[in-house]
mmCIF file of C-alpha atoms in Angstrom:
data_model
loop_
_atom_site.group_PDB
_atom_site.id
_atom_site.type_symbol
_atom_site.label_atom_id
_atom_site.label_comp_id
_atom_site.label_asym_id
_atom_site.label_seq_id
_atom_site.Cartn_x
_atom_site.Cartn_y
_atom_site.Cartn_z
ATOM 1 C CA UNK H 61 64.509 -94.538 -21.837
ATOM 2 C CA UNK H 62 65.211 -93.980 -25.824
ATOM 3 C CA UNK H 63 68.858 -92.135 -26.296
ATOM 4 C CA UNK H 64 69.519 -90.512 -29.226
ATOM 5 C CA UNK H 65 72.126 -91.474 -31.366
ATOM 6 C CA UNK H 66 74.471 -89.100 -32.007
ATOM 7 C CA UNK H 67 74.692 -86.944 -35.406
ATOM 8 C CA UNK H 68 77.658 -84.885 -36.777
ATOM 9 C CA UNK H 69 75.686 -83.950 -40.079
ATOM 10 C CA UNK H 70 73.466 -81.422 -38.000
ATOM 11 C CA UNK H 71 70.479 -79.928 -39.360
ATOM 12 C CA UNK H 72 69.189 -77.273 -37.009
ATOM 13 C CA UNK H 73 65.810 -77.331 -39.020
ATOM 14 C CA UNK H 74 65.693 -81.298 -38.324
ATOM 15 C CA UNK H 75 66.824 -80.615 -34.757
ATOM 16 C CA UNK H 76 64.155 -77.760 -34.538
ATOM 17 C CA UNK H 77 61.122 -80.323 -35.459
ATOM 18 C CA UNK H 78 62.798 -82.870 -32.945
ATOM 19 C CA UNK H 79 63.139 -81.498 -29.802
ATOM 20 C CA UNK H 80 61.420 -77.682 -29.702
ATOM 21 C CA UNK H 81 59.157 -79.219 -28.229
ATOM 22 C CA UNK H 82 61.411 -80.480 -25.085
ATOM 23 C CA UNK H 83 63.111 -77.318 -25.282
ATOM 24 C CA UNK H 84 60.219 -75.141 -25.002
ATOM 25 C CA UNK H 85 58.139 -77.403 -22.551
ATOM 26 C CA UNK H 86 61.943 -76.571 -20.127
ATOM 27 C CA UNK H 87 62.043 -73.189 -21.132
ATOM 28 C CA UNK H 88 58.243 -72.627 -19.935
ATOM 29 C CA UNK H 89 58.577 -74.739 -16.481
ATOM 30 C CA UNK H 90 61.848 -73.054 -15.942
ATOM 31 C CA UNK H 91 60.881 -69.065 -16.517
ATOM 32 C CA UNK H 92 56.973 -69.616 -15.889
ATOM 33 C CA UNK H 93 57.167 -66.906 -18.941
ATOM 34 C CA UNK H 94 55.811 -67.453 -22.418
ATOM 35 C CA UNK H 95 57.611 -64.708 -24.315
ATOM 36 C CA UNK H 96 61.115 -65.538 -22.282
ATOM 37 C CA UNK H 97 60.347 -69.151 -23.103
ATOM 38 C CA UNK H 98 59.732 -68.307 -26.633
ATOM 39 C CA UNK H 99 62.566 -65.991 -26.798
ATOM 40 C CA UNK H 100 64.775 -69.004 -25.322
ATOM 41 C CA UNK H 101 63.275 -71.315 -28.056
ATOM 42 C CA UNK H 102 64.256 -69.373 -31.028
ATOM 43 C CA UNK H 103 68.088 -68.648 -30.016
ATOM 44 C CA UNK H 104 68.956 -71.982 -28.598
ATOM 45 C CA UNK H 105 68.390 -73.204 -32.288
ATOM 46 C CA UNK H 106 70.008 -70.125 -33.549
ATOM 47 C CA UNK H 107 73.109 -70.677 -31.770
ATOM 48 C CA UNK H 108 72.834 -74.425 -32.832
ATOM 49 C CA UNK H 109 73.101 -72.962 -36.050
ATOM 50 C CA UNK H 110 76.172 -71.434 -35.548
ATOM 51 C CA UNK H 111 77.929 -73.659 -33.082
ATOM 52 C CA UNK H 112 77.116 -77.127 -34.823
ATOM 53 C CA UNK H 113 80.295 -77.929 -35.652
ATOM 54 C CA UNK H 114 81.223 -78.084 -31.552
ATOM 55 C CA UNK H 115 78.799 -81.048 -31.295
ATOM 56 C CA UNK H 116 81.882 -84.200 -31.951
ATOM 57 C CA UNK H 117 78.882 -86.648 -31.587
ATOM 58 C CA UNK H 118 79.724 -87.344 -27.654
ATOM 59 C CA UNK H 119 76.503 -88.057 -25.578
ATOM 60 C CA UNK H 120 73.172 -87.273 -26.421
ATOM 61 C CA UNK H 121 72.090 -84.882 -28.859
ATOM 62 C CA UNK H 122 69.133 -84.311 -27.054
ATOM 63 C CA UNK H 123 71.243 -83.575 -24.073
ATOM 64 C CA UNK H 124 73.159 -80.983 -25.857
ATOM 65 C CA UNK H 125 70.323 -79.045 -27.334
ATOM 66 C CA UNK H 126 68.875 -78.733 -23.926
ATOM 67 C CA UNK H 127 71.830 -78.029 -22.323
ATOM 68 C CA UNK H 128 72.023 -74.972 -24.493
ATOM 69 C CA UNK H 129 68.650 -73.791 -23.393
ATOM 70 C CA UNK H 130 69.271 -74.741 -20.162
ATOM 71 C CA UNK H 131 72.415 -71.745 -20.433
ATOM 72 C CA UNK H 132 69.642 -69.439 -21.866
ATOM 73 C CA UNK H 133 67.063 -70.358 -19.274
ATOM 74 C CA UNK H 134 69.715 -69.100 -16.882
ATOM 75 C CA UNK H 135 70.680 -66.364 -18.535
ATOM 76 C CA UNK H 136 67.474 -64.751 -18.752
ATOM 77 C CA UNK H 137 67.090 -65.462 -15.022
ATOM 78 C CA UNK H 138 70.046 -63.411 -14.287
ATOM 79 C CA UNK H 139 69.495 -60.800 -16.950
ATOM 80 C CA UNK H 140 65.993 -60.360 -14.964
ATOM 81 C CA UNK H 141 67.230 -60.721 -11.539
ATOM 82 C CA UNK H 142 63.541 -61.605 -10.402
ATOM 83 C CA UNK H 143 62.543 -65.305 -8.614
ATOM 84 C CA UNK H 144 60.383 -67.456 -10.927
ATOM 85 C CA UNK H 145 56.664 -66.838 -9.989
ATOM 86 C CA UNK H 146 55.328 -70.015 -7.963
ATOM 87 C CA UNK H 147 53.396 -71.157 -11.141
ATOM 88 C CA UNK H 148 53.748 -74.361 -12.925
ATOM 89 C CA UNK H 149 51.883 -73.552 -16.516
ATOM 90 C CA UNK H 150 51.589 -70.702 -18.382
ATOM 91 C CA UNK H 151 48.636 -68.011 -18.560
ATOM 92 C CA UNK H 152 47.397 -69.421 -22.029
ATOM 93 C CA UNK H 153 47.181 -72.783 -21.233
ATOM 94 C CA UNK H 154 45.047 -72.081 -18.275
ATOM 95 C CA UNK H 155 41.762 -71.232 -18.898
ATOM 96 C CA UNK H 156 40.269 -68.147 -16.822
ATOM 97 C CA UNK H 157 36.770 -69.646 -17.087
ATOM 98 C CA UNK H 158 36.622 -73.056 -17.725
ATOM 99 C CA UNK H 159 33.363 -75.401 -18.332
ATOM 100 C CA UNK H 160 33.002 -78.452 -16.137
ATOM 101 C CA UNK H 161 32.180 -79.813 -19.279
ATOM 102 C CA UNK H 162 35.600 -78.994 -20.948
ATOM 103 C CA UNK H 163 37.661 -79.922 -17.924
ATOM 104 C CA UNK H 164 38.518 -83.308 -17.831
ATOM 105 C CA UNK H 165 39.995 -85.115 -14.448
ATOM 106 C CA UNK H 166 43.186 -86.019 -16.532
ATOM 107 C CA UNK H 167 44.008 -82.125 -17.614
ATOM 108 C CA UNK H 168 43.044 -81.324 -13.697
ATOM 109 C CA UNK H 169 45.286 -83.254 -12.583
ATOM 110 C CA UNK H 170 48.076 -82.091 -14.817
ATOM 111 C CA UNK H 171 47.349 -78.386 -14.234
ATOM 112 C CA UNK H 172 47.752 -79.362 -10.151
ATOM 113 C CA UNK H 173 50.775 -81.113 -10.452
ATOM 114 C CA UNK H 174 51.830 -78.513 -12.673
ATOM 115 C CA UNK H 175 51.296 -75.310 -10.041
ATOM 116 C CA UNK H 176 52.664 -77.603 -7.658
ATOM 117 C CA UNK H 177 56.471 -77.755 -9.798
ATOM 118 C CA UNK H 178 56.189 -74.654 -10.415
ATOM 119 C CA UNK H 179 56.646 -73.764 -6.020
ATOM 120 C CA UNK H 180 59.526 -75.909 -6.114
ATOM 121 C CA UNK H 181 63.037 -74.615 -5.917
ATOM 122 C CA UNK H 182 64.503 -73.628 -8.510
ATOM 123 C CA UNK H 183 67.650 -76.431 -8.624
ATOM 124 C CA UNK H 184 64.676 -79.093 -8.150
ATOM 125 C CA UNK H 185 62.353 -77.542 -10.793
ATOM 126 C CA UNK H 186 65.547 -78.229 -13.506
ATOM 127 C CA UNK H 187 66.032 -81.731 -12.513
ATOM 128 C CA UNK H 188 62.211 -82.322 -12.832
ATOM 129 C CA UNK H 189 61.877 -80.205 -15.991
ATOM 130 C CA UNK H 190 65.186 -81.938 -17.755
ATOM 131 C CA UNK H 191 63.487 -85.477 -16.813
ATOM 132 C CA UNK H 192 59.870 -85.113 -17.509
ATOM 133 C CA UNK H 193 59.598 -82.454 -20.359
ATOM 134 C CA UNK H 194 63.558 -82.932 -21.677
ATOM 135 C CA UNK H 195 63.351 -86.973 -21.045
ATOM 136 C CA UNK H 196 66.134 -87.012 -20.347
ATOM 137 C CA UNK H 197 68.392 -90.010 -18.182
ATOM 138 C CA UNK H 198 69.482 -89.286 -14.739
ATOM 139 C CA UNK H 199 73.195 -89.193 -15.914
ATOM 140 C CA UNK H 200 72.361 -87.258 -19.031
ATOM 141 C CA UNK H 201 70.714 -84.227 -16.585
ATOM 142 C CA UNK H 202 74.299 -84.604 -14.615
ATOM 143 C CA UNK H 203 75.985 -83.210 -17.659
ATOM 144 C CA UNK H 204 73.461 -81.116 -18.578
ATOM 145 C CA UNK H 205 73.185 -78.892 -15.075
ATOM 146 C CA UNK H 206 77.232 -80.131 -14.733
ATOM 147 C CA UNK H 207 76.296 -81.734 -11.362
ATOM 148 C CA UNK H 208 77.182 -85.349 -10.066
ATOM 149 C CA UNK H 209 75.114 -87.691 -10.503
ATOM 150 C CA UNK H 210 74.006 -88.672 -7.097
ATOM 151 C CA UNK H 211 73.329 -84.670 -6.959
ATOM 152 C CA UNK H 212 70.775 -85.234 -9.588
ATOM 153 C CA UNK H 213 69.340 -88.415 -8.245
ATOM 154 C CA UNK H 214 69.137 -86.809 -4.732
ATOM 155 C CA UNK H 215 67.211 -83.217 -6.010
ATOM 156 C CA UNK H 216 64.683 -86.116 -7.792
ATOM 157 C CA UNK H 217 63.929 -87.232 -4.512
ATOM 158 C CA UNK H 218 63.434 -84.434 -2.552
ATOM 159 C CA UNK H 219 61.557 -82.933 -5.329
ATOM 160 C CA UNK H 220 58.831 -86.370 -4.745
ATOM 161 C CA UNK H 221 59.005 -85.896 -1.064
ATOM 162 C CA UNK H 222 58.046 -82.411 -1.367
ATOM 163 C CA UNK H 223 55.434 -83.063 -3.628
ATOM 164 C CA UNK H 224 54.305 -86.106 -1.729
ATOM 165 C CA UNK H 225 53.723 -83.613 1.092
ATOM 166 C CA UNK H 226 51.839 -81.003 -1.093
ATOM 167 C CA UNK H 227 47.774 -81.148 0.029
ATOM 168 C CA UNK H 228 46.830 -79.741 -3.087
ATOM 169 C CA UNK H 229 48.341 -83.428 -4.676
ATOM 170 C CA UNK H 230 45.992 -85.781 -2.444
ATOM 171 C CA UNK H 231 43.811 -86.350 -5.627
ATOM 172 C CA UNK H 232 46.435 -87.416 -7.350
ATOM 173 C CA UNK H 233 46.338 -91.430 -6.764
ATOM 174 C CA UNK H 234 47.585 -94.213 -8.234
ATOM 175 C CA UNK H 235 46.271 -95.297 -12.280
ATOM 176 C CA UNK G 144 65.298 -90.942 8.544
ATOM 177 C CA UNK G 145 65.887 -92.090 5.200
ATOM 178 C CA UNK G 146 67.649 -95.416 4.250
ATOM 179 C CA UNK G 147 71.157 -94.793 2.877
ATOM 180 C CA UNK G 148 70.472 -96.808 -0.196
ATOM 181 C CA UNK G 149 66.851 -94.969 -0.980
ATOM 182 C CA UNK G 150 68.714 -92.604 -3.308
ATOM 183 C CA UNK G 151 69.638 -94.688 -6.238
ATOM 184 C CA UNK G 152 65.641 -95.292 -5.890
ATOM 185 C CA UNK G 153 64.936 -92.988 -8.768
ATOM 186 C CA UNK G 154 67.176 -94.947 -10.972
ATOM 187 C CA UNK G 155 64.835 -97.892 -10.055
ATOM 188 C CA UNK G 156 61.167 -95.501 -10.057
ATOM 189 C CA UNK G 157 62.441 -94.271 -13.739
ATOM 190 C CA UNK G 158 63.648 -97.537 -15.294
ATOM 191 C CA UNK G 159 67.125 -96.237 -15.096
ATOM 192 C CA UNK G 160 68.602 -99.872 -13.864
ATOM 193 C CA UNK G 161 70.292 -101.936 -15.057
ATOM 194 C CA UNK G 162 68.143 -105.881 -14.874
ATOM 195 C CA UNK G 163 71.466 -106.899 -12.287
ATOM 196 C CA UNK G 164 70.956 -103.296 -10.366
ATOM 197 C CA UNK G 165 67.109 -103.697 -10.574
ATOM 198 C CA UNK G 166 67.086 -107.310 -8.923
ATOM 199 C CA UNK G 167 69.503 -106.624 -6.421
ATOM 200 C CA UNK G 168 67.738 -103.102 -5.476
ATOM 201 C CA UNK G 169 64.176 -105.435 -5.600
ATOM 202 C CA UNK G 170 65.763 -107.893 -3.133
ATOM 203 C CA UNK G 171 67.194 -104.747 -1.074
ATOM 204 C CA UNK G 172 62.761 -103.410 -0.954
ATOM 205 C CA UNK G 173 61.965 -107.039 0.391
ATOM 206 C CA UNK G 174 64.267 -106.690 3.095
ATOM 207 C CA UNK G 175 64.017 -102.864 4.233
ATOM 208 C CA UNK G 176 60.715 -101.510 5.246
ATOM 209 C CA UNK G 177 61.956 -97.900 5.471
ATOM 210 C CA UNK G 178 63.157 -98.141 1.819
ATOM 211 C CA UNK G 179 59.475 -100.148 0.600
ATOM 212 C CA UNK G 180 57.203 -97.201 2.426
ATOM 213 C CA UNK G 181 59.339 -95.024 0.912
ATOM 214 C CA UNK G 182 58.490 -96.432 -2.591
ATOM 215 C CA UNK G 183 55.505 -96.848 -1.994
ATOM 216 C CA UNK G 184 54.911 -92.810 -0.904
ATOM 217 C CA UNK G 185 57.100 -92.168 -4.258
ATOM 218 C CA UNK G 186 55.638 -94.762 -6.630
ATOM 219 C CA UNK G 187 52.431 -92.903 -7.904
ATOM 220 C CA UNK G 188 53.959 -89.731 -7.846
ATOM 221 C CA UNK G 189 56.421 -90.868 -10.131
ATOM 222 C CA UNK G 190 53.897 -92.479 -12.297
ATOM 223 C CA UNK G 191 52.214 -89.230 -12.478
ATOM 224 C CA UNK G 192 55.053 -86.759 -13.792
ATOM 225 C CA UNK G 193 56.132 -89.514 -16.024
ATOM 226 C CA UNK G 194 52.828 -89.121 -17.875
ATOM 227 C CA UNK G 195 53.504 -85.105 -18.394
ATOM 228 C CA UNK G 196 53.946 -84.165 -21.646
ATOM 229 C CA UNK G 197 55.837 -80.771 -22.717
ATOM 230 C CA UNK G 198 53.827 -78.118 -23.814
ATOM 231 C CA UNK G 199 52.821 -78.160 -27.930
ATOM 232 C CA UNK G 200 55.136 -75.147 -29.673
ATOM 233 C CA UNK G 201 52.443 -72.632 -30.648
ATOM 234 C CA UNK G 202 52.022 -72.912 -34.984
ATOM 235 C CA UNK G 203 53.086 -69.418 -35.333
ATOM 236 C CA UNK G 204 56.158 -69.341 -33.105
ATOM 237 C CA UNK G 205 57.418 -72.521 -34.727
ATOM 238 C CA UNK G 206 57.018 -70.553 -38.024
ATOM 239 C CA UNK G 207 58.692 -67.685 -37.094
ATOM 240 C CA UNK G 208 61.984 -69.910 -35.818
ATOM 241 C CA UNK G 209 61.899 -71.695 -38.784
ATOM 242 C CA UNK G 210 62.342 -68.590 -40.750
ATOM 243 C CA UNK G 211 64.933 -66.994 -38.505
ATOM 244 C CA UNK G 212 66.828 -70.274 -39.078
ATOM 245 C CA UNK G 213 66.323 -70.593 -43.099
ATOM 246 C CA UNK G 214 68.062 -66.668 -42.818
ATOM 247 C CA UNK G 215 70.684 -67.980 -40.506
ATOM 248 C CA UNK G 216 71.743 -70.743 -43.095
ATOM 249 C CA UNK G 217 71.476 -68.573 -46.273
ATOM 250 C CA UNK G 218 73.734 -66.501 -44.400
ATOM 251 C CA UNK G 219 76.513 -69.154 -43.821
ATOM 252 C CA UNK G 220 76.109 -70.542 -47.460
ATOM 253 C CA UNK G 221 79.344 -71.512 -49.054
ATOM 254 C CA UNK G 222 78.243 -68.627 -51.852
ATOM 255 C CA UNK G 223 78.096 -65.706 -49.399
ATOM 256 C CA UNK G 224 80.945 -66.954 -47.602
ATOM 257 C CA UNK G 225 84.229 -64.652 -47.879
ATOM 258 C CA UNK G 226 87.086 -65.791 -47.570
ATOM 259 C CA UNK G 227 88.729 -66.002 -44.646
ATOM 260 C CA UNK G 228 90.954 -63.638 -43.426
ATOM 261 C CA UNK G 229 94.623 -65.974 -43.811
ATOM 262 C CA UNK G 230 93.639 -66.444 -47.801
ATOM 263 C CA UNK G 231 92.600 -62.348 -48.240
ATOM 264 C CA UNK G 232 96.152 -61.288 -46.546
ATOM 265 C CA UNK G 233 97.888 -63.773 -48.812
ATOM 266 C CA UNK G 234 96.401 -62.792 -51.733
ATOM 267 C CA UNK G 235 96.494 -58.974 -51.296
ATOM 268 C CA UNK G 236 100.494 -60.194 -50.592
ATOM 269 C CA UNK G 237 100.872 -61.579 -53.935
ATOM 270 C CA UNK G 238 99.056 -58.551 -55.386
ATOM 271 C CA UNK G 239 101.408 -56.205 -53.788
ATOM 272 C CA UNK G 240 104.574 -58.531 -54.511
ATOM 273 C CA UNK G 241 103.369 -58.037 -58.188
ATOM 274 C CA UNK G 242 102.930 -54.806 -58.477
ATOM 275 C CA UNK G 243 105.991 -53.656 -56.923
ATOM 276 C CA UNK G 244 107.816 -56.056 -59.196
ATOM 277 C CA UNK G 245 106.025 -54.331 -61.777
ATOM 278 C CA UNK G 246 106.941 -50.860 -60.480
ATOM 279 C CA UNK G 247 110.795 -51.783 -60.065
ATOM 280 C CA UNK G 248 110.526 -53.214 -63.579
ATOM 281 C CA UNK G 249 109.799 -49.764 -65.403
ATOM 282 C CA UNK G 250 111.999 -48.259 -63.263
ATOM 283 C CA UNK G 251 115.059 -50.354 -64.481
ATOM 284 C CA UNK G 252 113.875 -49.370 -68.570
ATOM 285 C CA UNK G 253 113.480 -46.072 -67.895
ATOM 286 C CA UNK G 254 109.675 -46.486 -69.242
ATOM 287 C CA UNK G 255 108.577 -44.087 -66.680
ATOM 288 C CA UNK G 256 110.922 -41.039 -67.584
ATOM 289 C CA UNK G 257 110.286 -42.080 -71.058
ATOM 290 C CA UNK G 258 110.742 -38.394 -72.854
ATOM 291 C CA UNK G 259 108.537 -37.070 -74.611
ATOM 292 C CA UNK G 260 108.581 -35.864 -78.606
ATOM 293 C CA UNK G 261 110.141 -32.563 -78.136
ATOM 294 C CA UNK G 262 112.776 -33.960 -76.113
ATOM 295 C CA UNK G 263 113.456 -36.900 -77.987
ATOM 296 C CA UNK G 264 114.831 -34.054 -80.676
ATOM 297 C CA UNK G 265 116.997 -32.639 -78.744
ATOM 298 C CA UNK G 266 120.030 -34.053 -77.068
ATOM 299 C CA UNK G 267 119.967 -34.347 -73.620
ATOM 300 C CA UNK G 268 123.359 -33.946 -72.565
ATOM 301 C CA UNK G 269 124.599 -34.762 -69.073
ATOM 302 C CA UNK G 270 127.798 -34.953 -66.317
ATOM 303 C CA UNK G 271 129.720 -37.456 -68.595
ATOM 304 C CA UNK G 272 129.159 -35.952 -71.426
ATOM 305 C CA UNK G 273 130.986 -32.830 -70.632
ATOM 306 C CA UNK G 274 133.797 -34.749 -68.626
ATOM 307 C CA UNK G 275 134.485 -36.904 -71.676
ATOM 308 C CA UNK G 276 134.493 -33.226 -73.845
ATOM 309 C CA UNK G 277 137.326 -32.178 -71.168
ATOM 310 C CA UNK G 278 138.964 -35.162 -71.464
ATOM 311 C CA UNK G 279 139.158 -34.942 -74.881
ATOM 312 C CA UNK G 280 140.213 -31.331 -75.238
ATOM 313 C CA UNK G 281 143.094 -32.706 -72.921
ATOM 314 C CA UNK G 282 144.413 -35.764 -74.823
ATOM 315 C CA UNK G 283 143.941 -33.517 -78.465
ATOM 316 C CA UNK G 284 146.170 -30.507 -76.566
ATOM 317 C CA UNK G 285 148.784 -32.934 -75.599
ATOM 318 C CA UNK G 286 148.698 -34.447 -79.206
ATOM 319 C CA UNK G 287 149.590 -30.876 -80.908
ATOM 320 C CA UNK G 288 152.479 -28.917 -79.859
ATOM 321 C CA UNK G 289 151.593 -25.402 -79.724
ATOM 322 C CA UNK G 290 153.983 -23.679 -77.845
ATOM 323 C CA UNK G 291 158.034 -23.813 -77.263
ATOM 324 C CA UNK G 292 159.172 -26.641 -75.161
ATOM 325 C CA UNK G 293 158.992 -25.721 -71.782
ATOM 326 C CA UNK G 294 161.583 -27.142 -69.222
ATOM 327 C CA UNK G 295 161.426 -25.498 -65.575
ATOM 328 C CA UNK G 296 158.751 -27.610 -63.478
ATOM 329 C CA UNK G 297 156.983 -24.508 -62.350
ATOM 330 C CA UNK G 298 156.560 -22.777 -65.970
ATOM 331 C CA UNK G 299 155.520 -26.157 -66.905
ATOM 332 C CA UNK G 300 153.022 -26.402 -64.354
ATOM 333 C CA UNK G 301 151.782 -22.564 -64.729
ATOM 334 C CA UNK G 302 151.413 -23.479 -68.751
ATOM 335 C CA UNK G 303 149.515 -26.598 -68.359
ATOM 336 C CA UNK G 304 147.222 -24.167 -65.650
ATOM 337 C CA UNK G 305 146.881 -21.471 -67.773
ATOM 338 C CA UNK G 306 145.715 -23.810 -70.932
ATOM 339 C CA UNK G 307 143.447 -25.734 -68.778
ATOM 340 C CA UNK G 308 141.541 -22.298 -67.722
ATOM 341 C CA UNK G 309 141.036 -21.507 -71.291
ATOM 342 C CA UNK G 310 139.886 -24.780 -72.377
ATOM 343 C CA UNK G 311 137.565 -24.859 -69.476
ATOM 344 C CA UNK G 312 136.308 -21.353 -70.301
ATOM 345 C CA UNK G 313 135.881 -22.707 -73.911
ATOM 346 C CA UNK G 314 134.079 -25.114 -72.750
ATOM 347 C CA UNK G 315 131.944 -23.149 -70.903
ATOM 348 C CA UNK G 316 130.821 -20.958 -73.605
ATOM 349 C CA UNK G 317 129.720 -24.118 -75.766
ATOM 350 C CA UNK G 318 127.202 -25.107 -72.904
ATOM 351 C CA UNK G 319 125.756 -21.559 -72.576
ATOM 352 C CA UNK G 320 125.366 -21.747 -76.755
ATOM 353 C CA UNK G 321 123.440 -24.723 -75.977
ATOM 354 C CA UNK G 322 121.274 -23.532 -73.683
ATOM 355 C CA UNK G 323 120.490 -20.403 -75.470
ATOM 356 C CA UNK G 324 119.928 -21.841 -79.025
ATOM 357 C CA UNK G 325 118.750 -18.932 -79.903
ATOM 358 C CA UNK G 326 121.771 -16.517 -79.604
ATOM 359 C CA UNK G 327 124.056 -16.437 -82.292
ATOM 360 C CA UNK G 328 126.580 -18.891 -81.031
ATOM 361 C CA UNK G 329 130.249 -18.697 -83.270
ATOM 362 C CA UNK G 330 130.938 -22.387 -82.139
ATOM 363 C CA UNK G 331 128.072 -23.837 -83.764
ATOM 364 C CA UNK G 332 128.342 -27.430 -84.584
ATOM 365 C CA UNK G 333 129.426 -27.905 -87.769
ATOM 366 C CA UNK G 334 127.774 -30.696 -90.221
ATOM 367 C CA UNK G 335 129.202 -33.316 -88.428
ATOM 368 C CA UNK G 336 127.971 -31.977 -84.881
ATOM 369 C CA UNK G 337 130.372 -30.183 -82.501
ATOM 370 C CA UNK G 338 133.495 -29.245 -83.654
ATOM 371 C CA UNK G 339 135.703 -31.244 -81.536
ATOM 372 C CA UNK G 340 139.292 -29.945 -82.724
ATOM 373 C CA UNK G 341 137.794 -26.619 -82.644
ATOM 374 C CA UNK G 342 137.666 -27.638 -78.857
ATOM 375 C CA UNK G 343 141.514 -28.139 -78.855
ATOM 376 C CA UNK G 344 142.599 -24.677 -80.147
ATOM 377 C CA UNK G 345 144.320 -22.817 -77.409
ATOM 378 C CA UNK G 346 142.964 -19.440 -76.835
ATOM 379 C CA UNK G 347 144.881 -17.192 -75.468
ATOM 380 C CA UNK G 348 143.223 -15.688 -72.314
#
């Protein structure tokens, strides 16, 4: 797993064309909302922006940025006071009538294993969000969602077992 | 029931081990089966998340970030940047410092009564002016001898009483002709100014 070095000279722009991708791919799973996620995406790089200078170069940068929008993520979850709807991708990226021609077996598979994050709990869904759309370590998520680290290692698990008892994941086999 | 050491399993399932952890968790699968089925279960699902990729940022909504953060820094420039609030009170200190120094300074000189050109012409006369006139009129009347020598204490004292009236009345007179430059005034200054022995004559009251 690459680690980023860390930076003191920060560019949010540079920052912005680094990770928004990370950050908006954990906004999304987390708040199953584009416009939250989007809202989340714009001021976690504002407030890098203003609160660069707190970054002394101690972990990963990566880390940091997505612990910020991990803070907004739950933020907006409180402001809204509502239960994340049981849905792993966003409306857009699903398509209401899709072609078997346009469908391939690999997006299929994606979009099921998707919906199935998305019913997770909501503790799980961050651990799984921070490691497959933040990439980041085990120990990195730890600080991230300021949990131990056999806390992180043990949501990871139940989060497979759960999804190794989903029916809706039987297609999904070994490559 | 789970195997007490099938936790650290992700760190093994998401390359997280060290090569010393990984071998000695490898030689832990070949000996427990509830920790290999476990993999095994684990193993492709795993695989399969690790192969998710976040979603693409839409074009426009990276655009629109990028120009909320281009204001953000223009705003924190070192050019629009005030300075901060210790440096303002310190100047605006100094500044005050200054100008009460400067204040204090024309007070001292006078520069801010400074009279005017009608004033300037005439004589402003004040307290010590007319003390030193009375003091004068007293040293010149003790100078002359205008009267018979006086020896009881009491006539003495009644004298010096009665002259001292009149001089003060005298002197009176002299500031109301200077006030009231206009009435004719029969003690007006002579050539050389005021008529200072004039001062000392004793009128009798």
């Amino acid at each position: 797993m690459k680690k980023d070095t860390a930076k003191i000279d920060l560019d949010p722009a540079a920052l912005f064309d680094q990770f928004s991708r990370a950050v908006y791919g954990y906004a999304l799973g987390i708040l199953a909302n584009v416009s939250d996620a989007e809202e989340v995406l714009s001021e976690t790089f504002l407030r890098i922006c203003k609160r660069k200078q707190q970054y002394r170069g101690k972990g990963s940068l990566r880390a940091w940025v997505l612990s910020i929008a991990h803070r907004l993520c739950l933020d907006v979850l409180r402001g809204k006071a509502r239960r994340c709807k049981p849905v792993g991708l966003p409306e857009q990226l699903t398509s209401s009538n899709p072609s078997p021609e346009v469908i391939s077996q690999r997006h299929e598979r994606r979009e099921i294993l998707a919906a199935a994050i998305g019913k997770l709990p909501a503790k799980q869904r961050e651990v799984v969000m921070l490691k497959v759309y933040g990439n980041l370590t085990f120990r990195q998520i730890s600080q991230t969602l300021d949990i131990p680290l056999n806390t992180a290692l043990a949501r990871m698990h139940q989060t497979l077992k759960h999804l190794a008892r989903d029916p809706s994941l039987g297609k999904i086999g070994t490559e | 029931m789970d195997c007490p050491k099938i936790e650290p399993c992700q760190l093994y399932l998401w390359g997280e081990m060290s090569a010393k952890e990984s071998k000695a968790f490898a030689a832990h699968l070949q000996e427990c089966s509830l920790c290999r089925d476990e993999m095994a279960r684990l193993e492709p699902l795993a695989a399969s998340l690790q192969k998710l990729q976040p979603q693409e940022v839409p074009e426009a909504l990276a655009e629109r970030v990028n120009q909320r953060l281009a204001a953000a820094a223009r705003l924190s420039s070192p050019k629009l940047r005030l300075p901060s609030p210790k440096v303002l009170a310190i100047a605006a200190s100094i500044l005050v410092v200054l100008g009460l120094a400067v204040l204090w300074r024309l007070m001292l000189t006078g520069s801010l009564e400074a009279p005017g050109p009608v004033q300037a012409a005439v004589p402003a006369l004040t307290d010590e002016d007319y003390l030193g006139a009375l003091a004068l009129v007293l040293i010149m009347d003790e100078s002359e001898a205008p009267g018979p020598e006086l020896t009881d204490p009491d006539e003495i004292i009644s004298a010096e009483i009665e002259d001292l009236t009149g001089q003060i009345g005298q002197l009176l007179e002299e500031i109301e002709s200077e006030l009231a430059p206009d009435q004719p005034n029969q003690h007006a200054p002579n050539e050389q100014g005021f008529d200072w022995p004039a001062l000392g004559k004793t009128v009798s009251v």
